[in-house]
PDB file of C-alpha atoms in Angstrom:
ATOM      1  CA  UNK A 161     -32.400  -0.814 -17.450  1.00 52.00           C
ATOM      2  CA  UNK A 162     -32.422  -1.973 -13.586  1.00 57.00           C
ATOM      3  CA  UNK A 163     -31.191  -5.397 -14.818  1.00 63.00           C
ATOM      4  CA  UNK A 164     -28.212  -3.897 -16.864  1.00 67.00           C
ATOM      5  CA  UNK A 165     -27.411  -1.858 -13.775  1.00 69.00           C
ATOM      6  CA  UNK A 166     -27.539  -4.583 -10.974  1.00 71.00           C
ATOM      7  CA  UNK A 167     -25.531  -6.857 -13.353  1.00 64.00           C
ATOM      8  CA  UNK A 168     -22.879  -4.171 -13.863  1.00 83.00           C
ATOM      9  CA  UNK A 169     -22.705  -3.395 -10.345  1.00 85.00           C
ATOM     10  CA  UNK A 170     -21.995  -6.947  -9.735  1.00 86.00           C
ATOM     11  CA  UNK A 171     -19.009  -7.238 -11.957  1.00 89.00           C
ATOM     12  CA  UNK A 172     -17.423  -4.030 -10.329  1.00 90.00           C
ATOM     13  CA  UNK A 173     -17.897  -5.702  -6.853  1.00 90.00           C
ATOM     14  CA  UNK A 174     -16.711  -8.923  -8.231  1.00 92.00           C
ATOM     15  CA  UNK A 175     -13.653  -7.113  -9.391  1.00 94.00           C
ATOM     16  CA  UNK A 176     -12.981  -5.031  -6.618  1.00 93.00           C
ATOM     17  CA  UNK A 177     -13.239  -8.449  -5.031  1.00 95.00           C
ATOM     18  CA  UNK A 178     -10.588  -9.860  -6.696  1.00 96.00           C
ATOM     19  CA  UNK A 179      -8.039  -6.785  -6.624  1.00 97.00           C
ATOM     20  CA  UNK A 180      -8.371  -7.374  -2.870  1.00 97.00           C
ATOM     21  CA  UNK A 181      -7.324 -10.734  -3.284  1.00 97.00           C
ATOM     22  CA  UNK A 182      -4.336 -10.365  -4.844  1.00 97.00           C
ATOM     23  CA  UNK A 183      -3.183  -7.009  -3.172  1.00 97.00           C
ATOM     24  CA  UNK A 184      -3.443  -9.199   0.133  1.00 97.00           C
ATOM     25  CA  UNK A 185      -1.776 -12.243  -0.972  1.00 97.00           C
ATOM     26  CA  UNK A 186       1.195  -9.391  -2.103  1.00 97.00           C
ATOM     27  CA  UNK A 187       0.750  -7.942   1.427  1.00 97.00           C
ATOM     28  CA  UNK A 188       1.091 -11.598   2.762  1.00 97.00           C
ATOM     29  CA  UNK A 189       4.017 -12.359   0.892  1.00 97.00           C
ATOM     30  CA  UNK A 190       5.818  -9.050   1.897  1.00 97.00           C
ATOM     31  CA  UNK A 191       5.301 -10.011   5.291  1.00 97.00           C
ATOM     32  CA  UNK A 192       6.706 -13.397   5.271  1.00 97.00           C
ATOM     33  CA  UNK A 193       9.905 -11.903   3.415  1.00 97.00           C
ATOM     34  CA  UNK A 194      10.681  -9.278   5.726  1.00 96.00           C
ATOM     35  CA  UNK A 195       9.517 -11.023   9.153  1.00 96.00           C
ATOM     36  CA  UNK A 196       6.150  -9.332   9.828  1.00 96.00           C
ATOM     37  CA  UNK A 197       4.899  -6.424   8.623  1.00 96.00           C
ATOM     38  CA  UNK A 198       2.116  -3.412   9.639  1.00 97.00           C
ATOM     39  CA  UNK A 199       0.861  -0.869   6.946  1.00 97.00           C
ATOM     40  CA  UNK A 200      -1.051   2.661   6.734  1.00 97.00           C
ATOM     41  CA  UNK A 201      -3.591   3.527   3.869  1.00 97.00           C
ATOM     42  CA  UNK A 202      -3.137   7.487   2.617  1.00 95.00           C
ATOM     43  CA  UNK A 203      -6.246   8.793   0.414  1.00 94.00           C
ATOM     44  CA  UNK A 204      -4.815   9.623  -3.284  1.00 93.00           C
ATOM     45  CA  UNK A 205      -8.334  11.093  -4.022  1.00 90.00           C
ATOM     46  CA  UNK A 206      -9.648   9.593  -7.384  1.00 89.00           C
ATOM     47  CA  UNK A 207      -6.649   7.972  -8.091  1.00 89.00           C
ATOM     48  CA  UNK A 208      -7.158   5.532  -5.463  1.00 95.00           C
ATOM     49  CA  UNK A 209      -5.521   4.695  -1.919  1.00 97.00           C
ATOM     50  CA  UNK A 210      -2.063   3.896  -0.945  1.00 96.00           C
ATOM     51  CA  UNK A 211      -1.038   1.170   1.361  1.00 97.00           C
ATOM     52  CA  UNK A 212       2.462   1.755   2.741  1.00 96.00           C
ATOM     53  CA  UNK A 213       4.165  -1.735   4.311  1.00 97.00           C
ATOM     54  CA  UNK A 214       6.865  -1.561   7.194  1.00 96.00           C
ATOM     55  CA  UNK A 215       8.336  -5.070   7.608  1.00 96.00           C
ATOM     56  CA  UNK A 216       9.915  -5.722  11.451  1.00 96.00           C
ATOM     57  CA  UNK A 217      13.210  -5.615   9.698  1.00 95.00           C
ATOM     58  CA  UNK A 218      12.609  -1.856   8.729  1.00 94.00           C
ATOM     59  CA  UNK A 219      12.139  -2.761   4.893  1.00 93.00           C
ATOM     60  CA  UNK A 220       9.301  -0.751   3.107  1.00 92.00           C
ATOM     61  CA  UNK A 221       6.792  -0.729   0.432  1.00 92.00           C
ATOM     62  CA  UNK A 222       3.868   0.335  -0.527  1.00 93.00           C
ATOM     63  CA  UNK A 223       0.949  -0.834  -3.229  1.00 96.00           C
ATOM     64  CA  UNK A 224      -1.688   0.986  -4.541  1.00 96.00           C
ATOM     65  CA  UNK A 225      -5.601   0.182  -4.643  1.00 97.00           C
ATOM     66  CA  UNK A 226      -8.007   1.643  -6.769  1.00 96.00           C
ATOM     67  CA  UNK A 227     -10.449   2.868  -3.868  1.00 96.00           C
ATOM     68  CA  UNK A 228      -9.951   3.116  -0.292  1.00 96.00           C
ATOM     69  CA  UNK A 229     -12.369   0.249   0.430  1.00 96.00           C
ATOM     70  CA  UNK A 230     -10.505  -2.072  -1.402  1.00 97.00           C
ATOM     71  CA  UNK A 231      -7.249  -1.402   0.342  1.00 97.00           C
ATOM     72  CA  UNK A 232      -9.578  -1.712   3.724  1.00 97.00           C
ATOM     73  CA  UNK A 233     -10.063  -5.308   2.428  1.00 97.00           C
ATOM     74  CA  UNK A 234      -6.936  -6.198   0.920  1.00 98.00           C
ATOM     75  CA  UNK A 235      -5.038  -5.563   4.573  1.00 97.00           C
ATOM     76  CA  UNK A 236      -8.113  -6.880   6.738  1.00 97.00           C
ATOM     77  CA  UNK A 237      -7.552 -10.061   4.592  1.00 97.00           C
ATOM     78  CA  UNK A 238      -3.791 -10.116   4.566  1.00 97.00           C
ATOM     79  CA  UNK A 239      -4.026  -9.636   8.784  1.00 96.00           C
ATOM     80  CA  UNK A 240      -1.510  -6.840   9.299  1.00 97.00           C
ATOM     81  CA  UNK A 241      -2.175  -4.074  11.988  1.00 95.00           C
ATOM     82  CA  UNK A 242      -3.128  -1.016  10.371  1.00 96.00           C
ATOM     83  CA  UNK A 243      -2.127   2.158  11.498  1.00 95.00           C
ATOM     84  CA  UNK A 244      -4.510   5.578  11.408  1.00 93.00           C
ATOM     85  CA  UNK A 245      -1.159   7.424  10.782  1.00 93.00           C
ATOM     86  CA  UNK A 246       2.292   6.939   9.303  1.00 90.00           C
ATOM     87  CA  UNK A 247       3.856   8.872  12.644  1.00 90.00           C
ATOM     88  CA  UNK A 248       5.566   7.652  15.497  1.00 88.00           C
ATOM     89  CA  UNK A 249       7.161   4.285  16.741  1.00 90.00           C
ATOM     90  CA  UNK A 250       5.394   2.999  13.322  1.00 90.00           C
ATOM     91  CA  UNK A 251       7.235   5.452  11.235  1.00 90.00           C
ATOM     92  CA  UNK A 252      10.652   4.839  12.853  1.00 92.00           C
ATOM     93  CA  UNK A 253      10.745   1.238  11.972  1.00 93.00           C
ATOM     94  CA  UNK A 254      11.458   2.438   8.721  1.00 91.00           C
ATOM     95  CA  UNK A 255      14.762   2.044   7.576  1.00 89.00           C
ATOM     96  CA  UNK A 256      16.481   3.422   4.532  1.00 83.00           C
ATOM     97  CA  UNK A 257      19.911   2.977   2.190  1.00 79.00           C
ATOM     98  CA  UNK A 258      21.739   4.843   0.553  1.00 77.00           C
ATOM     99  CA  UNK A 259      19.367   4.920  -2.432  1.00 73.00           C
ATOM    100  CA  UNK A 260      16.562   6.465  -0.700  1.00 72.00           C
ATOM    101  CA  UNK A 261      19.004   8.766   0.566  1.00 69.00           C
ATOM    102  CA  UNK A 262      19.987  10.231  -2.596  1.00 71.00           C
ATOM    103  CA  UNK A 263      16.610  10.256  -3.820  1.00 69.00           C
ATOM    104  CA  UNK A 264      14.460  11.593  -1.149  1.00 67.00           C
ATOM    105  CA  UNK A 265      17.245  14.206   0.026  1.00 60.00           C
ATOM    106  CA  UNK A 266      20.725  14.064  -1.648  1.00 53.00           C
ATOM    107  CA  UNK A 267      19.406  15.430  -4.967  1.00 56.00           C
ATOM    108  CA  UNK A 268      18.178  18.302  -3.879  1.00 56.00           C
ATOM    109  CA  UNK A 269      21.351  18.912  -1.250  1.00 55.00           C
ATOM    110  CA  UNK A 270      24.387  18.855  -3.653  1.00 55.00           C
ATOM    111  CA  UNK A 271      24.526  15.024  -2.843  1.00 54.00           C
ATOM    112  CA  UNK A 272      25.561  11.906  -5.594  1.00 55.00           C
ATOM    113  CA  UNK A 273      23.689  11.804  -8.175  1.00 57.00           C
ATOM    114  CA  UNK A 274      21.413   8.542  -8.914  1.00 52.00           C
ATOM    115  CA  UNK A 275      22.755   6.937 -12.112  1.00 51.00           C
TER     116      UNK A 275
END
């Protein structure tokens, strides 16, 4: 029973391995497209953990991970800075268009409608 547990233990590390792998090559590959970039991880509970990108040109993103320690590794890997909160100077680098516009607020104002 130990044996089964150990080996199945392994192959979730070894996964959780390899998600952070690819979630920082992504991370790497947003940075080089929009000049540098810095991200925040937000908690989703069981769902997971949220890693919200801010390129220095003010484009955004974000990826999910399926536990907070695996979006710890995925950014430690890629080399961004990591922010403990999505406030301040960090959050206004963050530029939007006119789609996020009319999603985030222009909906619920009256505005255009998103086709």
């Amino acid at each position: 029973m130990a044996d089964t547990q150990q080996v199945d233990e392994s192959k979730q590390a070894a996964r959780a391995e390899r998600k952070a792998a690819r979630l920082a090559k992504e991370i790497g590959a947003f940075a080089r497209e929009h000049g540098g970039a810095e991200g925040q991880i937000a908690n989703l509970g069981q769902k997971g953990a949220r890693i919200v990108l801010v390129g220095e040109d003010g484009g955004w993103g974000d990826l999910v991970a399926p536990t907070h320690a695996v979006a710890l590794s995925a950014v430690e890997k890629s080399g961004i800075t990591v922010h403990e909160d999505f406030d301040g100077d960090f959050a206004a680098k963050v530029r939007t268009g006119p789609y996020e516009w009319t999603r985030m607020a222009g909906i619920q104002l009256g505005g255009p409608k998103n086709a």
